[in-house]
mmCIF file of C-alpha atoms in Angstrom:
data_model
loop_
_atom_site.group_PDB
_atom_site.id
_atom_site.type_symbol
_atom_site.label_atom_id
_atom_site.label_comp_id
_atom_site.label_asym_id
_atom_site.label_seq_id
_atom_site.Cartn_x
_atom_site.Cartn_y
_atom_site.Cartn_z
ATOM 1 C CA UNK A 1 0.000 0.000 0.000
ATOM 2 C CA UNK A 2 1.380 3.397 -1.034
ATOM 3 C CA UNK A 3 1.664 5.783 1.893
ATOM 4 C CA UNK A 4 3.073 9.250 2.437
ATOM 5 C CA UNK A 5 3.468 10.048 6.125
ATOM 6 C CA UNK A 6 4.324 13.593 7.108
ATOM 7 C CA UNK A 7 5.904 14.933 10.272
ATOM 8 C CA UNK A 8 3.756 16.479 12.969
ATOM 9 C CA UNK A 9 2.420 19.975 13.501
ATOM 10 C CA UNK A 10 4.898 22.732 14.298
ATOM 11 C CA UNK A 11 4.607 26.014 16.171
ATOM 12 C CA UNK A 12 7.458 28.406 15.511
ATOM 13 C CA UNK A 13 8.403 32.040 15.981
ATOM 14 C CA UNK A 14 9.185 34.441 13.137
ATOM 15 C CA UNK A 15 12.804 34.187 12.074
ATOM 16 C CA UNK A 16 13.201 30.570 13.174
ATOM 17 C CA UNK A 17 14.162 27.772 10.792
ATOM 18 C CA UNK A 18 12.137 24.657 10.120
ATOM 19 C CA UNK A 19 12.372 21.405 8.178
ATOM 20 C CA UNK A 20 9.321 19.183 7.725
ATOM 21 C CA UNK A 21 9.361 15.695 6.261
ATOM 22 C CA UNK A 22 7.386 13.292 4.108
ATOM 23 C CA UNK A 23 8.224 9.581 4.235
ATOM 24 C CA UNK A 24 7.135 7.398 1.351
ATOM 25 C CA UNK A 25 6.492 3.680 1.508
ATOM 26 C CA UNK A 26 4.879 0.924 -0.544
ATOM 27 C CA UNK A 27 6.436 1.960 -3.850
ATOM 28 C CA UNK A 28 9.788 2.725 -5.438
ATOM 29 C CA UNK A 29 10.552 6.080 -3.793
ATOM 30 C CA UNK A 30 13.313 6.923 -6.239
ATOM 31 C CA UNK A 31 11.100 6.448 -9.305
ATOM 32 C CA UNK A 32 8.376 9.034 -8.650
ATOM 33 C CA UNK A 33 8.485 12.783 -8.265
ATOM 34 C CA UNK A 34 7.267 14.161 -4.920
ATOM 35 C CA UNK A 35 5.564 17.543 -4.854
ATOM 36 C CA UNK A 36 4.777 20.021 -2.083
ATOM 37 C CA UNK A 37 1.527 21.971 -1.891
ATOM 38 C CA UNK A 38 0.658 24.867 0.419
ATOM 39 C CA UNK A 39 -2.815 25.668 1.692
ATOM 40 C CA UNK A 40 -3.123 28.822 3.743
ATOM 41 C CA UNK A 41 -6.019 29.024 6.225
ATOM 42 C CA UNK A 42 -9.322 29.142 4.356
ATOM 43 C CA UNK A 43 -7.565 29.398 0.993
ATOM 44 C CA UNK A 44 -6.858 27.257 -2.049
ATOM 45 C CA UNK A 45 -4.076 24.918 -3.082
ATOM 46 C CA UNK A 46 -0.722 26.294 -4.247
ATOM 47 C CA UNK A 47 1.973 24.195 -5.923
ATOM 48 C CA UNK A 48 5.341 24.977 -4.368
ATOM 49 C CA UNK A 49 7.720 22.680 -6.173
ATOM 50 C CA UNK A 50 8.731 19.121 -6.874
ATOM 51 C CA UNK A 51 11.714 16.804 -6.485
ATOM 52 C CA UNK A 52 12.815 13.571 -8.126
ATOM 53 C CA UNK A 53 14.412 11.582 -5.303
ATOM 54 C CA UNK A 54 16.316 9.393 -7.753
ATOM 55 C CA UNK A 55 18.718 12.198 -8.656
ATOM 56 C CA UNK A 56 17.418 15.125 -6.503
ATOM 57 C CA UNK A 57 16.383 17.106 -9.600
ATOM 58 C CA UNK A 58 14.274 19.901 -8.096
ATOM 59 C CA UNK A 59 11.952 22.480 -9.646
ATOM 60 C CA UNK A 60 10.209 25.371 -7.924
ATOM 61 C CA UNK A 61 7.174 27.452 -8.650
ATOM 62 C CA UNK A 62 8.320 31.014 -9.378
ATOM 63 C CA UNK A 63 6.247 32.098 -6.375
ATOM 64 C CA UNK A 64 8.306 29.954 -4.003
ATOM 65 C CA UNK A 65 11.760 30.037 -5.595
ATOM 66 C CA UNK A 66 14.208 31.334 -3.004
ATOM 67 C CA UNK A 67 11.627 31.151 -0.211
ATOM 68 C CA UNK A 68 11.901 27.434 0.587
ATOM 69 C CA UNK A 69 14.224 24.516 -0.093
ATOM 70 C CA UNK A 70 13.040 21.098 -1.205
ATOM 71 C CA UNK A 71 15.329 18.117 -0.702
ATOM 72 C CA UNK A 72 15.224 14.347 -0.360
ATOM 73 C CA UNK A 73 17.172 11.525 1.265
ATOM 74 C CA UNK A 74 16.571 8.456 -0.842
ATOM 75 C CA UNK A 75 18.321 6.203 1.655
ATOM 76 C CA UNK A 76 15.394 6.708 4.046
ATOM 77 C CA UNK A 77 12.689 7.395 1.417
ATOM 78 C CA UNK A 78 12.024 10.855 2.794
ATOM 79 C CA UNK A 79 11.440 14.232 1.180
ATOM 80 C CA UNK A 80 11.814 17.533 2.983
ATOM 81 C CA UNK A 81 10.585 21.093 2.859
ATOM 82 C CA UNK A 82 12.569 23.674 4.765
ATOM 83 C CA UNK A 83 12.657 27.338 5.647
ATOM 84 C CA UNK A 84 15.676 29.284 6.875
ATOM 85 C CA UNK A 85 13.698 32.172 8.344
ATOM 86 C CA UNK A 86 9.981 31.757 8.869
ATOM 87 C CA UNK A 87 7.447 34.538 8.519
ATOM 88 C CA UNK A 88 3.937 34.783 9.902
ATOM 89 C CA UNK A 89 2.695 34.461 6.323
ATOM 90 C CA UNK A 90 4.170 30.927 6.184
ATOM 91 C CA UNK A 91 1.376 29.789 8.495
ATOM 92 C CA UNK A 92 -0.395 27.102 6.487
ATOM 93 C CA UNK A 93 -1.045 23.417 5.960
ATOM 94 C CA UNK A 94 1.630 21.805 3.836
ATOM 95 C CA UNK A 95 1.008 18.617 1.879
ATOM 96 C CA UNK A 96 3.370 16.323 0.055
ATOM 97 C CA UNK A 97 1.941 14.366 -2.846
ATOM 98 C CA UNK A 98 2.975 11.779 -5.442
ATOM 99 C CA UNK A 99 1.891 11.848 -9.089
ATOM 100 C CA UNK A 100 -0.023 9.034 -10.790
ATOM 101 C CA UNK A 101 2.759 8.158 -13.181
ATOM 102 C CA UNK A 102 6.466 7.822 -12.535
ATOM 103 C CA UNK A 103 7.289 9.993 -15.549
ATOM 104 C CA UNK A 104 4.881 12.798 -14.643
ATOM 105 C CA UNK A 105 4.676 15.844 -12.406
ATOM 106 C CA UNK A 106 0.918 16.041 -12.587
ATOM 107 C CA UNK A 107 -2.125 14.306 -11.201
ATOM 108 C CA UNK A 108 -1.284 13.676 -7.560
ATOM 109 C CA UNK A 109 -3.028 10.458 -6.596
ATOM 110 C CA UNK A 110 -1.380 9.950 -3.211
ATOM 111 C CA UNK A 111 -1.188 12.650 -0.571
ATOM 112 C CA UNK A 112 0.323 12.935 2.852
ATOM 113 C CA UNK A 113 -1.926 13.800 5.773
ATOM 114 C CA UNK A 114 -0.575 17.346 5.879
ATOM 115 C CA UNK A 115 1.682 19.224 8.302
ATOM 116 C CA UNK A 116 0.248 22.320 9.954
ATOM 117 C CA UNK A 117 2.867 25.016 10.429
ATOM 118 C CA UNK A 118 1.968 27.935 12.679
ATOM 119 C CA UNK A 119 4.307 30.912 12.863
ATOM 120 C CA UNK A 120 3.480 33.368 15.618
ATOM 121 C CA UNK A 121 5.355 35.593 18.013
ATOM 122 C CA UNK B 1 1.931 34.240 -14.359
ATOM 123 C CA UNK B 2 -0.409 31.587 -15.690
ATOM 124 C CA UNK B 3 -3.842 31.314 -14.086
ATOM 125 C CA UNK B 4 -6.672 28.831 -14.098
ATOM 126 C CA UNK B 5 -10.059 30.422 -13.469
ATOM 127 C CA UNK B 6 -12.883 28.639 -11.637
ATOM 128 C CA UNK B 7 -16.229 29.967 -10.375
ATOM 129 C CA UNK B 8 -16.059 30.502 -6.592
ATOM 130 C CA UNK B 9 -19.239 28.563 -5.953
ATOM 131 C CA UNK B 10 -21.773 26.232 -7.521
ATOM 132 C CA UNK B 11 -25.025 25.098 -5.903
ATOM 133 C CA UNK B 12 -27.224 22.181 -6.895
ATOM 134 C CA UNK B 13 -30.021 20.112 -5.388
ATOM 135 C CA UNK B 14 -29.491 16.414 -4.684
ATOM 136 C CA UNK B 15 -29.937 14.280 -7.782
ATOM 137 C CA UNK B 16 -29.208 17.155 -10.167
ATOM 138 C CA UNK B 17 -26.107 17.621 -12.307
ATOM 139 C CA UNK B 18 -23.311 19.914 -11.188
ATOM 140 C CA UNK B 19 -20.894 21.394 -13.698
ATOM 141 C CA UNK B 20 -17.713 23.118 -12.579
ATOM 142 C CA UNK B 21 -15.615 24.894 -15.181
ATOM 143 C CA UNK B 22 -11.945 25.764 -15.309
ATOM 144 C CA UNK B 23 -10.527 28.142 -17.917
ATOM 145 C CA UNK B 24 -6.952 28.691 -18.983
ATOM 146 C CA UNK B 25 -5.117 29.627 -22.155
ATOM 147 C CA UNK B 26 -2.856 26.564 -22.082
ATOM 148 C CA UNK B 27 -5.614 24.017 -21.553
ATOM 149 C CA UNK B 28 -5.786 23.073 -25.260
ATOM 150 C CA UNK B 29 -2.147 21.944 -24.938
ATOM 151 C CA UNK B 30 -2.014 20.602 -21.379
ATOM 152 C CA UNK B 31 -4.112 18.018 -19.588
ATOM 153 C CA UNK B 32 -6.311 19.004 -16.670
ATOM 154 C CA UNK B 33 -6.744 17.221 -13.382
ATOM 155 C CA UNK B 34 -9.498 17.625 -10.789
ATOM 156 C CA UNK B 35 -9.387 17.237 -7.024
ATOM 157 C CA UNK B 36 -12.066 17.037 -4.376
ATOM 158 C CA UNK B 37 -11.254 18.357 -0.919
ATOM 159 C CA UNK B 38 -13.530 18.010 2.078
ATOM 160 C CA UNK B 39 -12.976 20.052 5.267
ATOM 161 C CA UNK B 40 -10.015 18.867 7.287
ATOM 162 C CA UNK B 41 -8.935 16.319 4.670
ATOM 163 C CA UNK B 42 -6.257 16.072 2.036
ATOM 164 C CA UNK B 43 -7.363 16.471 -1.596
ATOM 165 C CA UNK B 44 -8.478 13.435 -3.584
ATOM 166 C CA UNK B 45 -7.857 13.057 -7.315
ATOM 167 C CA UNK B 46 -11.201 12.513 -9.071
ATOM 168 C CA UNK B 47 -10.289 13.104 -12.748
ATOM 169 C CA UNK B 48 -6.947 12.926 -14.560
ATOM 170 C CA UNK B 49 -5.909 13.687 -18.131
ATOM 171 C CA UNK B 50 -9.097 15.707 -18.732
ATOM 172 C CA UNK B 51 -11.537 12.805 -18.558
ATOM 173 C CA UNK B 52 -10.023 9.688 -16.979
ATOM 174 C CA UNK B 53 -11.366 8.479 -13.662
ATOM 175 C CA UNK B 54 -9.034 6.887 -11.069
ATOM 176 C CA UNK B 55 -10.087 3.570 -9.636
ATOM 177 C CA UNK B 56 -12.476 3.941 -6.740
ATOM 178 C CA UNK B 57 -13.993 7.198 -7.973
ATOM 179 C CA UNK B 58 -17.754 6.894 -8.627
ATOM 180 C CA UNK B 59 -18.943 6.914 -12.230
ATOM 181 C CA UNK B 60 -21.027 10.021 -11.579
ATOM 182 C CA UNK B 61 -17.780 12.014 -11.814
ATOM 183 C CA UNK B 62 -16.719 12.825 -15.373
ATOM 184 C CA UNK B 63 -14.515 15.337 -17.134
ATOM 185 C CA UNK B 64 -14.473 16.979 -20.532
ATOM 186 C CA UNK B 65 -12.458 19.510 -22.461
ATOM 187 C CA UNK B 66 -13.322 22.083 -25.089
ATOM 188 C CA UNK B 67 -10.832 24.691 -26.191
ATOM 189 C CA UNK B 68 -9.601 26.738 -23.268
ATOM 190 C CA UNK B 69 -12.185 25.321 -20.839
ATOM 191 C CA UNK B 70 -12.367 22.021 -19.020
ATOM 192 C CA UNK B 71 -15.429 20.895 -17.107
ATOM 193 C CA UNK B 72 -15.969 18.583 -14.169
ATOM 194 C CA UNK B 73 -19.455 17.104 -14.244
ATOM 195 C CA UNK B 74 -21.054 15.369 -11.299
ATOM 196 C CA UNK B 75 -24.234 13.578 -12.336
ATOM 197 C CA UNK B 76 -26.849 12.723 -9.739
ATOM 198 C CA UNK B 77 -25.167 14.801 -7.052
ATOM 199 C CA UNK B 78 -25.247 13.355 -3.560
ATOM 200 C CA UNK B 79 -24.917 15.141 -0.236
ATOM 201 C CA UNK B 80 -21.470 13.584 0.226
ATOM 202 C CA UNK B 81 -20.235 15.416 -2.884
ATOM 203 C CA UNK B 82 -20.369 18.743 -1.059
ATOM 204 C CA UNK B 83 -16.734 19.857 -1.067
ATOM 205 C CA UNK B 84 -14.206 22.190 -2.628
ATOM 206 C CA UNK B 85 -13.052 21.236 -6.112
ATOM 207 C CA UNK B 86 -9.784 22.312 -7.693
ATOM 208 C CA UNK B 87 -8.550 21.998 -11.244
ATOM 209 C CA UNK B 88 -4.853 21.585 -11.938
ATOM 210 C CA UNK B 89 -2.820 21.924 -15.096
ATOM 211 C CA UNK B 90 0.581 23.088 -16.247
ATOM 212 C CA UNK B 91 2.181 26.242 -17.496
ATOM 213 C CA UNK B 92 4.674 25.231 -20.140
ATOM 214 C CA UNK B 93 5.583 28.718 -21.327
ATOM 215 C CA UNK B 94 8.759 28.972 -19.267
ATOM 216 C CA UNK B 95 12.063 27.147 -19.126
ATOM 217 C CA UNK B 96 10.293 24.126 -17.708
ATOM 218 C CA UNK B 97 6.648 23.362 -17.018
ATOM 219 C CA UNK B 98 5.276 23.966 -13.580
ATOM 220 C CA UNK B 99 2.022 23.046 -11.967
ATOM 221 C CA UNK B 100 -0.835 25.476 -11.436
ATOM 222 C CA UNK B 101 -4.041 25.060 -9.443
ATOM 223 C CA UNK B 102 -7.268 26.881 -10.043
ATOM 224 C CA UNK B 103 -8.674 28.982 -7.221
ATOM 225 C CA UNK B 104 -11.207 26.327 -6.249
ATOM 226 C CA UNK B 105 -14.990 26.003 -6.419
ATOM 227 C CA UNK B 106 -17.165 25.333 -3.403
ATOM 228 C CA UNK B 107 -19.930 22.909 -4.332
ATOM 229 C CA UNK B 108 -22.978 23.273 -2.127
ATOM 230 C CA UNK B 109 -25.647 20.577 -2.173
ATOM 231 C CA UNK B 110 -28.888 22.312 -1.255
#
């Protein structure tokens, strides 16, 4: 059974750093892209970027380029999303997701449960 | 930047047909995908490649494409279909394609 299990909720202060994780299981982790999606409170879905764990090829949405870093450790089948200096506007639910097809970026058919990040002084 | 445009809300009575549209200039060249999201839950893929239905998705969900508009149709709407629906496609105008979501449509079952 394919599963994406994300790390737990975080409460941080502005300016702090953070790294959240997404562990894949039940499939070949290195053969599928993993994407990250932001959902701010009461708002819609926003695609942040995507990584291919097989070779760590990473692409970012222009809106998130330079704001976050996406990485992966294929030895433990885990993808990461990190911030070096959080802002209050980073408060959101963050999802990782896997596309339907190993060759595709699109059509996420498996999703993590989400990680709620709250940034408040 | 590339945008996909959805109506903010659609309302239908149980048993009727709901149609949710998504418009974007690149849709004639790029497939569309549709997601259902209920409160407090992760999104669920209900349509891929414009009109294909993943296994486990009821047959009442269907998708179609015409020019710069794609449509998610839910036939015989049930109360459990009340949710937010998002379209997704790609912007391939840049150095590499990147994924774009529509703003979402809240489906209310009256």
